Amino acid sequence: MAGRGLLAAGLVLLAAVAPAYAADYTVGDSSGWASGVDYSTWASDKTFTVGDTLVFQYGASHNVAEVGSSDYSACSATNSIQSFSDQDTKVTLTKPGTRYFICGVSGHCSRGIKLARQILRFDRYSCLYEHFEI
């Protein structure tokens, strides 16, 4: 019986603490959202999960548009899901799946200012599976 109480207390504590594991990623690191950055290479060693935040930092000559898959391939921001031009855009990743971002300024996406990443589900309880029998 005490084991179940300990497990319940652990689950409650983990549910409260799990959001602290979310990470902020500055897209392009110190280069920001600009020409001359290979965003596929930048993202290749990172795992993005629900709760993480992408931070886009860019100058006035750029913007950020979240688009669908076909618009990403076509470098078109015409039907963007959301768009930003505040030069310091923060996008919280709220659900799993692939997210697509481009610079909507004419010609910028085709010159490489675009990012497509798979967002993974964060399983806040996965670390418990190794330690408790449920």
Tab-separated table of N, CA and C in Angstrom:
chain	number	residue	atom	x	y	z
A	1	MET	N	0.821	-1.195	0.000
A	1	MET	CA	0.000	0.000	0.000
A	1	MET	C	0.864	1.259	0.000
A	2	ALA	N	1.946	1.234	0.771
A	2	ALA	CA	2.829	2.403	0.823
A	2	ALA	C	3.469	2.647	-0.535
A	3	GLY	N	3.713	1.573	-1.280
A	3	GLY	CA	4.306	1.702	-2.610
A	3	GLY	C	3.420	2.490	-3.559
A	4	ARG	N	2.103	2.261	-3.474
A	4	ARG	CA	1.165	2.997	-4.330
A	4	ARG	C	1.129	4.472	-3.956
A	5	GLY	N	1.198	4.762	-2.674
A	5	GLY	CA	1.215	6.158	-2.223
A	5	GLY	C	2.461	6.875	-2.699
A	6	LEU	N	3.584	6.176	-2.625
A	6	LEU	CA	4.841	6.750	-3.096
A	6	LEU	C	4.789	6.987	-4.603
A	7	LEU	N	4.228	6.035	-5.325
A	7	LEU	CA	4.092	6.180	-6.767
A	7	LEU	C	3.198	7.367	-7.105
A	8	ALA	N	2.062	7.489	-6.426
A	8	ALA	CA	1.147	8.604	-6.679
A	8	ALA	C	1.825	9.939	-6.393
A	9	ALA	N	2.549	10.003	-5.290
A	9	ALA	CA	3.255	11.243	-4.953
A	9	ALA	C	4.311	11.559	-6.005
A	10	GLY	N	5.006	10.544	-6.480
A	10	GLY	CA	6.018	10.742	-7.515
A	10	GLY	C	5.416	11.243	-8.816
A	11	LEU	N	4.260	10.698	-9.201
A	11	LEU	CA	3.594	11.140	-10.425
A	11	LEU	C	3.140	12.585	-10.323
A	12	VAL	N	2.594	12.965	-9.179
A	12	VAL	CA	2.158	14.351	-8.974
A	12	VAL	C	3.353	15.292	-9.054
A	13	LEU	N	4.440	14.933	-8.400
A	13	LEU	CA	5.639	15.766	-8.421
A	13	LEU	C	6.198	15.874	-9.835
A	14	LEU	N	6.248	14.776	-10.548
A	14	LEU	CA	6.771	14.785	-11.904
A	14	LEU	C	5.895	15.628	-12.824
A	15	ALA	N	4.592	15.557	-12.668
A	15	ALA	CA	3.692	16.362	-13.493
A	15	ALA	C	3.937	17.848	-13.278
A	16	ALA	N	4.284	18.226	-12.070
A	16	ALA	CA	4.550	19.634	-11.776
A	16	ALA	C	5.916	20.070	-12.288
A	17	VAL	N	6.879	19.176	-12.286
A	17	VAL	CA	8.253	19.520	-12.644
A	17	VAL	C	8.528	19.352	-14.135
A	18	ALA	N	7.816	18.481	-14.828
A	18	ALA	CA	8.116	18.148	-16.223
A	18	ALA	C	8.231	19.358	-17.143
A	19	PRO	N	7.382	20.394	-17.028
A	19	PRO	CA	7.538	21.536	-17.924
A	19	PRO	C	8.902	22.205	-17.821
A	20	ALA	N	9.603	22.014	-16.727
A	20	ALA	CA	10.934	22.606	-16.581
A	20	ALA	C	11.931	21.991	-17.554
A	21	TYR	N	11.602	20.855	-18.149
A	21	TYR	CA	12.495	20.210	-19.098
A	21	TYR	C	12.399	20.814	-20.497
A	22	ALA	N	11.449	21.695	-20.726
A	22	ALA	CA	11.324	22.330	-22.035
A	22	ALA	C	12.555	23.189	-22.302
A	23	ALA	N	12.949	23.235	-23.563
A	23	ALA	CA	14.149	23.989	-23.942
A	23	ALA	C	13.786	25.125	-24.890
A	24	ASP	N	14.575	26.182	-24.840
A	24	ASP	CA	14.479	27.278	-25.801
A	24	ASP	C	15.628	27.121	-26.791
A	25	TYR	N	15.313	27.173	-28.075
A	25	TYR	CA	16.325	27.058	-29.120
A	25	TYR	C	16.329	28.335	-29.948
A	26	THR	N	17.442	29.037	-29.975
A	26	THR	CA	17.580	30.187	-30.857
A	26	THR	C	17.937	29.649	-32.238
A	27	VAL	N	17.010	29.801	-33.169
A	27	VAL	CA	17.180	29.247	-34.509
A	27	VAL	C	18.399	29.893	-35.175
A	28	GLY	N	19.341	29.056	-35.583
A	28	GLY	CA	20.576	29.537	-36.192
A	28	GLY	C	21.629	29.978	-35.195
A	29	ASP	N	21.349	29.764	-33.900
A	29	ASP	CA	22.258	30.187	-32.824
A	29	ASP	C	22.617	31.666	-32.995
A	30	SER	N	23.887	32.028	-32.912
A	30	SER	CA	24.274	33.445	-32.947
A	30	SER	C	24.050	34.087	-34.316
A	31	SER	N	23.913	33.290	-35.372
A	31	SER	CA	23.650	33.842	-36.711
A	31	SER	C	22.205	34.266	-36.872
A	32	GLY	N	21.317	33.668	-36.092
A	32	GLY	CA	19.901	34.012	-36.163
A	32	GLY	C	19.238	33.506	-37.430
A	33	TRP	N	18.135	34.152	-37.770
A	33	TRP	CA	17.306	33.811	-38.929
A	33	TRP	C	17.761	34.731	-40.061
A	34	ALA	N	18.704	34.258	-40.867
A	34	ALA	CA	19.337	35.117	-41.866
A	34	ALA	C	19.885	34.280	-43.014
A	35	SER	N	20.269	34.948	-44.067
A	35	SER	CA	20.902	34.282	-45.209
A	35	SER	C	22.243	33.691	-44.788
A	36	GLY	N	22.630	32.620	-45.468
A	36	GLY	CA	23.939	32.031	-45.236
A	36	GLY	C	24.000	30.987	-44.138
A	37	VAL	N	22.851	30.623	-43.574
A	37	VAL	CA	22.811	29.609	-42.518
A	37	VAL	C	22.144	28.358	-43.086
A	38	ASP	N	22.723	27.208	-42.844
A	38	ASP	CA	22.117	25.942	-43.248
A	38	ASP	C	21.302	25.441	-42.057
A	39	TYR	N	19.997	25.681	-42.103
A	39	TYR	CA	19.149	25.348	-40.956
A	39	TYR	C	18.967	23.849	-40.772
A	40	SER	N	19.091	23.072	-41.827
A	40	SER	CA	19.037	21.611	-41.671
A	40	SER	C	20.227	21.127	-40.858
A	41	THR	N	21.397	21.657	-41.154
A	41	THR	CA	22.594	21.300	-40.390
A	41	THR	C	22.471	21.796	-38.957
A	42	TRP	N	21.999	23.027	-38.783
A	42	TRP	CA	21.832	23.589	-37.445
A	42	TRP	C	20.943	22.680	-36.588
A	43	ALA	N	19.860	22.189	-37.167
A	43	ALA	CA	18.881	21.403	-36.411
A	43	ALA	C	19.242	19.925	-36.301
A	44	SER	N	20.217	19.468	-37.052
A	44	SER	CA	20.477	18.030	-37.162
A	44	SER	C	20.862	17.351	-35.852
A	45	ASP	N	21.447	18.064	-34.925
A	45	ASP	CA	21.840	17.436	-33.658
A	45	ASP	C	20.905	17.803	-32.511
A	46	LYS	N	19.719	18.299	-32.856
A	46	LYS	CA	18.760	18.717	-31.831
A	46	LYS	C	17.498	17.867	-31.915
A	47	THR	N	16.907	17.587	-30.778
A	47	THR	CA	15.628	16.898	-30.715
A	47	THR	C	14.615	17.872	-30.144
A	48	PHE	N	13.607	18.191	-30.930
A	48	PHE	CA	12.581	19.139	-30.514
A	48	PHE	C	11.375	18.366	-29.993
A	49	THR	N	10.891	18.757	-28.829
A	49	THR	CA	9.740	18.085	-28.235
A	49	THR	C	8.673	19.107	-27.872
A	50	VAL	N	7.460	18.605	-27.692
A	50	VAL	CA	6.349	19.457	-27.269
A	50	VAL	C	6.758	20.185	-25.992
A	51	GLY	N	6.512	21.479	-25.963
A	51	GLY	CA	6.874	22.320	-24.825
A	51	GLY	C	8.105	23.163	-25.083
A	52	ASP	N	8.937	22.752	-26.043
A	52	ASP	CA	10.109	23.549	-26.406
A	52	ASP	C	9.668	24.830	-27.113
A	53	THR	N	10.568	25.802	-27.166
A	53	THR	CA	10.299	27.069	-27.842
A	53	THR	C	11.389	27.339	-28.866
A	54	LEU	N	10.962	27.698	-30.070
A	54	LEU	CA	11.890	28.159	-31.100
A	54	LEU	C	11.925	29.676	-31.035
A	55	VAL	N	13.118	30.240	-30.950
A	55	VAL	CA	13.290	31.689	-30.899
A	55	VAL	C	13.934	32.111	-32.214
A	56	PHE	N	13.217	32.918	-32.976
A	56	PHE	CA	13.719	33.433	-34.246
A	56	PHE	C	14.143	34.880	-34.030
A	57	GLN	N	15.421	35.165	-34.237
A	57	GLN	CA	15.930	36.531	-34.121
A	57	GLN	C	16.409	36.964	-35.499
A	58	TYR	N	15.919	38.121	-35.958
A	58	TYR	CA	16.187	38.533	-37.334
A	58	TYR	C	16.045	40.046	-37.469
A	59	GLY	N	16.605	40.555	-38.549
A	59	GLY	CA	16.530	41.979	-38.837
A	59	GLY	C	15.228	42.351	-39.522
A	60	ALA	N	15.052	43.649	-39.731
A	60	ALA	CA	13.814	44.173	-40.309
A	60	ALA	C	13.581	43.706	-41.745
A	61	SER	N	14.607	43.217	-42.405
A	61	SER	CA	14.445	42.770	-43.793
A	61	SER	C	13.971	41.321	-43.895
A	62	HIS	N	13.648	40.695	-42.771
A	62	HIS	CA	13.171	39.311	-42.757
A	62	HIS	C	11.854	39.218	-41.991
A	63	ASN	N	11.234	38.050	-42.052
A	63	ASN	CA	10.073	37.726	-41.235
A	63	ASN	C	10.048	36.213	-41.040
A	64	VAL	N	9.064	35.736	-40.326
A	64	VAL	CA	8.884	34.298	-40.110
A	64	VAL	C	7.445	33.961	-40.455
A	65	ALA	N	7.262	32.968	-41.297
A	65	ALA	CA	5.926	32.485	-41.622
A	65	ALA	C	5.895	30.988	-41.365
A	66	GLU	N	4.905	30.561	-40.597
A	66	GLU	CA	4.690	29.123	-40.455
A	66	GLU	C	3.739	28.714	-41.563
A	67	VAL	N	4.112	27.678	-42.290
A	67	VAL	CA	3.351	27.253	-43.459
A	67	VAL	C	3.141	25.741	-43.433
A	68	GLY	N	2.327	25.259	-44.341
A	68	GLY	CA	2.133	23.827	-44.503
A	68	GLY	C	3.216	23.228	-45.385
A	69	SER	N	3.180	21.924	-45.520
A	69	SER	CA	4.203	21.189	-46.263
A	69	SER	C	4.334	21.654	-47.714
A	70	SER	N	3.218	21.780	-48.428
A	70	SER	CA	3.296	22.161	-49.842
A	70	SER	C	3.787	23.595	-50.006
A	71	ASP	N	3.374	24.489	-49.114
A	71	ASP	CA	3.861	25.871	-49.185
A	71	ASP	C	5.337	25.951	-48.815
A	72	TYR	N	5.789	25.083	-47.928
A	72	TYR	CA	7.213	25.014	-47.599
A	72	TYR	C	8.006	24.615	-48.845
A	73	SER	N	7.549	23.582	-49.527
A	73	SER	CA	8.237	23.116	-50.740
A	73	SER	C	8.234	24.177	-51.835
A	74	ALA	N	7.144	24.941	-51.914
A	74	ALA	CA	7.014	25.981	-52.938
A	74	ALA	C	7.593	27.320	-52.491
A	75	CYS	N	8.062	27.394	-51.245
A	75	CYS	CA	8.545	28.668	-50.682
A	75	CYS	C	7.492	29.765	-50.820
A	76	SER	N	6.268	29.435	-50.444
A	76	SER	CA	5.165	30.387	-50.540
A	76	SER	C	4.576	30.668	-49.163
A	77	ALA	N	4.496	31.947	-48.822
A	77	ALA	CA	3.893	32.352	-47.551
A	77	ALA	C	2.475	32.873	-47.744
A	78	THR	N	1.928	32.716	-48.943
A	78	THR	CA	0.600	33.244	-49.250
A	78	THR	C	-0.471	32.690	-48.316
A	79	ASN	N	-0.406	31.407	-48.009
A	79	ASN	CA	-1.406	30.769	-47.146
A	79	ASN	C	-0.817	30.422	-45.786
A	80	SER	N	-0.030	31.315	-45.227
A	80	SER	CA	0.661	31.000	-43.972
A	80	SER	C	-0.320	30.715	-42.843
A	81	ILE	N	0.075	29.826	-41.967
A	81	ILE	CA	-0.700	29.488	-40.774
A	81	ILE	C	-0.628	30.642	-39.790
A	82	GLN	N	0.567	31.185	-39.633
A	82	GLN	CA	0.782	32.388	-38.836
A	82	GLN	C	2.055	33.047	-39.341
A	83	SER	N	2.135	34.366	-39.171
A	83	SER	CA	3.338	35.067	-39.615
A	83	SER	C	3.712	36.132	-38.599
A	84	PHE	N	5.001	36.445	-38.579
A	84	PHE	CA	5.552	37.356	-37.580
A	84	PHE	C	6.571	38.282	-38.238
A	85	SER	N	6.685	39.487	-37.709
A	85	SER	CA	7.701	40.424	-38.205
A	85	SER	C	8.266	41.264	-37.066
A	86	ASP	N	8.205	40.743	-35.850
A	86	ASP	CA	8.630	41.503	-34.664
A	86	ASP	C	10.130	41.430	-34.382
A	87	GLN	N	10.881	40.706	-35.198
A	87	GLN	CA	12.334	40.548	-35.118
A	87	GLN	C	12.817	39.717	-33.925
A	88	ASP	N	11.918	39.266	-33.086
A	88	ASP	CA	12.263	38.394	-31.951
A	88	ASP	C	11.057	37.504	-31.673
A	89	THR	N	10.843	36.544	-32.554
A	89	THR	CA	9.646	35.710	-32.524
A	89	THR	C	9.888	34.451	-31.710
A	90	LYS	N	8.966	34.166	-30.802
A	90	LYS	CA	9.031	32.947	-29.997
A	90	LYS	C	7.833	32.076	-30.349
A	91	VAL	N	8.114	30.853	-30.783
A	91	VAL	CA	7.058	29.909	-31.146
A	91	VAL	C	7.175	28.705	-30.228
A	92	THR	N	6.167	28.512	-29.373
A	92	THR	CA	6.142	27.350	-28.491
A	92	THR	C	5.564	26.171	-29.261
A	93	LEU	N	6.241	25.054	-29.190
A	93	LEU	CA	5.833	23.845	-29.896
A	93	LEU	C	4.808	23.115	-29.034
A	94	THR	N	3.543	23.178	-29.435
A	94	THR	CA	2.446	22.717	-28.586
A	94	THR	C	1.922	21.330	-28.913
A	95	LYS	N	2.321	20.772	-30.065
A	95	LYS	CA	1.830	19.434	-30.406
A	95	LYS	C	2.848	18.729	-31.286
A	96	PRO	N	2.824	17.397	-31.269
A	96	PRO	CA	3.775	16.648	-32.102
A	96	PRO	C	3.415	16.753	-33.579
A	97	GLY	N	4.391	16.502	-34.413
A	97	GLY	CA	4.197	16.561	-35.861
A	97	GLY	C	5.261	17.440	-36.491
A	98	THR	N	5.227	17.552	-37.797
A	98	THR	CA	6.216	18.363	-38.498
A	98	THR	C	5.740	19.804	-38.579
A	99	ARG	N	6.637	20.727	-38.273
A	99	ARG	CA	6.354	22.165	-38.370
A	99	ARG	C	7.275	22.743	-39.441
A	100	TYR	N	6.739	23.691	-40.198
A	100	TYR	CA	7.457	24.283	-41.325
A	100	TYR	C	7.497	25.799	-41.164
A	101	PHE	N	8.690	26.381	-41.289
A	101	PHE	CA	8.872	27.822	-41.167
A	101	PHE	C	9.705	28.318	-42.344
A	102	ILE	N	9.318	29.461	-42.884
A	102	ILE	CA	10.081	30.082	-43.963
A	102	ILE	C	10.163	31.583	-43.710
A	103	CYS	N	11.124	32.226	-44.369
A	103	CYS	CA	11.112	33.682	-44.446
A	103	CYS	C	10.204	34.003	-45.622
A	104	GLY	N	9.176	34.804	-45.377
A	104	GLY	CA	8.195	35.112	-46.410
A	104	GLY	C	8.593	36.236	-47.345
A	105	VAL	N	9.746	36.849	-47.128
A	105	VAL	CA	10.218	37.902	-48.026
A	105	VAL	C	10.626	37.247	-49.346
A	106	SER	N	10.193	37.835	-50.444
A	106	SER	CA	10.427	37.264	-51.766
A	106	SER	C	11.893	36.884	-51.981
A	107	GLY	N	12.115	35.618	-52.352
A	107	GLY	CA	13.443	35.112	-52.662
A	107	GLY	C	14.240	34.595	-51.481
A	108	HIS	N	13.854	34.928	-50.270
A	108	HIS	CA	14.654	34.524	-49.108
A	108	HIS	C	14.556	33.026	-48.830
A	109	CYS	N	13.367	32.475	-48.908
A	109	CYS	CA	13.195	31.033	-48.661
A	109	CYS	C	13.979	30.221	-49.686
A	110	SER	N	13.891	30.605	-50.939
A	110	SER	CA	14.603	29.853	-51.983
A	110	SER	C	16.118	29.957	-51.824
A	111	ARG	N	16.577	30.953	-51.055
A	111	ARG	CA	18.009	31.069	-50.753
A	111	ARG	C	18.356	30.392	-49.428
A	112	GLY	N	17.398	29.652	-48.863
A	112	GLY	CA	17.717	28.807	-47.712
A	112	GLY	C	17.189	29.231	-46.358
A	113	ILE	N	16.455	30.332	-46.282
A	113	ILE	CA	15.936	30.744	-44.971
A	113	ILE	C	14.618	30.013	-44.744
A	114	LYS	N	14.754	28.757	-44.334
A	114	LYS	CA	13.599	27.902	-44.078
A	114	LYS	C	14.015	26.775	-43.144
A	115	LEU	N	13.032	26.285	-42.400
A	115	LEU	CA	13.288	25.236	-41.416
A	115	LEU	C	12.080	24.318	-41.341
A	116	ALA	N	12.306	23.026	-41.466
A	116	ALA	CA	11.262	22.014	-41.274
A	116	ALA	C	11.777	21.042	-40.227
A	117	ARG	N	10.994	20.824	-39.183
A	117	ARG	CA	11.438	19.915	-38.115
A	117	ARG	C	10.281	19.089	-37.598
A	118	GLN	N	10.607	17.849	-37.266
A	118	GLN	CA	9.668	16.947	-36.611
A	118	GLN	C	9.665	17.275	-35.121
A	119	ILE	N	8.487	17.466	-34.567
A	119	ILE	CA	8.334	17.739	-33.140
A	119	ILE	C	7.840	16.452	-32.489
A	120	LEU	N	8.561	15.987	-31.500
A	120	LEU	CA	8.221	14.739	-30.827
A	120	LEU	C	7.352	14.995	-29.607
A	121	ARG	N	6.558	13.999	-29.278
A	121	ARG	CA	5.735	14.069	-28.073
A	121	ARG	C	6.654	13.912	-26.877
A	122	PHE	N	6.475	14.742	-25.870
A	122	PHE	CA	7.248	14.612	-24.639
A	122	PHE	C	6.464	13.729	-23.693
A	123	ASP	N	7.031	12.594	-23.327
A	123	ASP	CA	6.382	11.678	-22.391
A	123	ASP	C	6.952	11.939	-21.013
A	124	ARG	N	6.255	12.753	-20.266
A	124	ARG	CA	6.769	13.174	-18.958
A	124	ARG	C	6.912	12.023	-17.975
A	125	TYR	N	6.310	10.891	-18.264
A	125	TYR	CA	6.374	9.774	-17.324
A	125	TYR	C	7.386	8.706	-17.739
A	126	SER	N	8.028	8.858	-18.878
A	126	SER	CA	8.908	7.800	-19.377
A	126	SER	C	10.046	7.486	-18.420
A	127	CYS	N	10.542	8.481	-17.696
A	127	CYS	CA	11.644	8.212	-16.775
A	127	CYS	C	11.188	7.370	-15.588
A	128	LEU	N	9.889	7.316	-15.332
A	128	LEU	CA	9.383	6.505	-14.226
A	128	LEU	C	9.347	5.024	-14.573
A	129	TYR	N	9.182	4.722	-15.854
A	129	TYR	CA	9.023	3.339	-16.255
A	129	TYR	C	10.205	2.481	-15.828
A	130	GLU	N	11.388	3.063	-15.790
A	130	GLU	CA	12.574	2.309	-15.415
A	130	GLU	C	12.641	2.047	-13.915
A	131	HIS	N	11.973	2.874	-13.123
A	131	HIS	CA	12.167	2.838	-11.679
A	131	HIS	C	11.002	2.247	-10.888
A	132	PHE	N	9.828	2.196	-11.495
A	132	PHE	CA	8.662	1.706	-10.770
A	132	PHE	C	7.962	0.632	-11.584
A	133	GLU	N	7.389	-0.305	-10.885
A	133	GLU	CA	6.526	-1.276	-11.541
A	133	GLU	C	5.105	-0.801	-11.344
A	134	ILE	N	4.402	-0.631	-12.438
A	134	ILE	CA	3.023	-0.124	-12.350
A	134	ILE	C	2.064	-1.253	-12.635
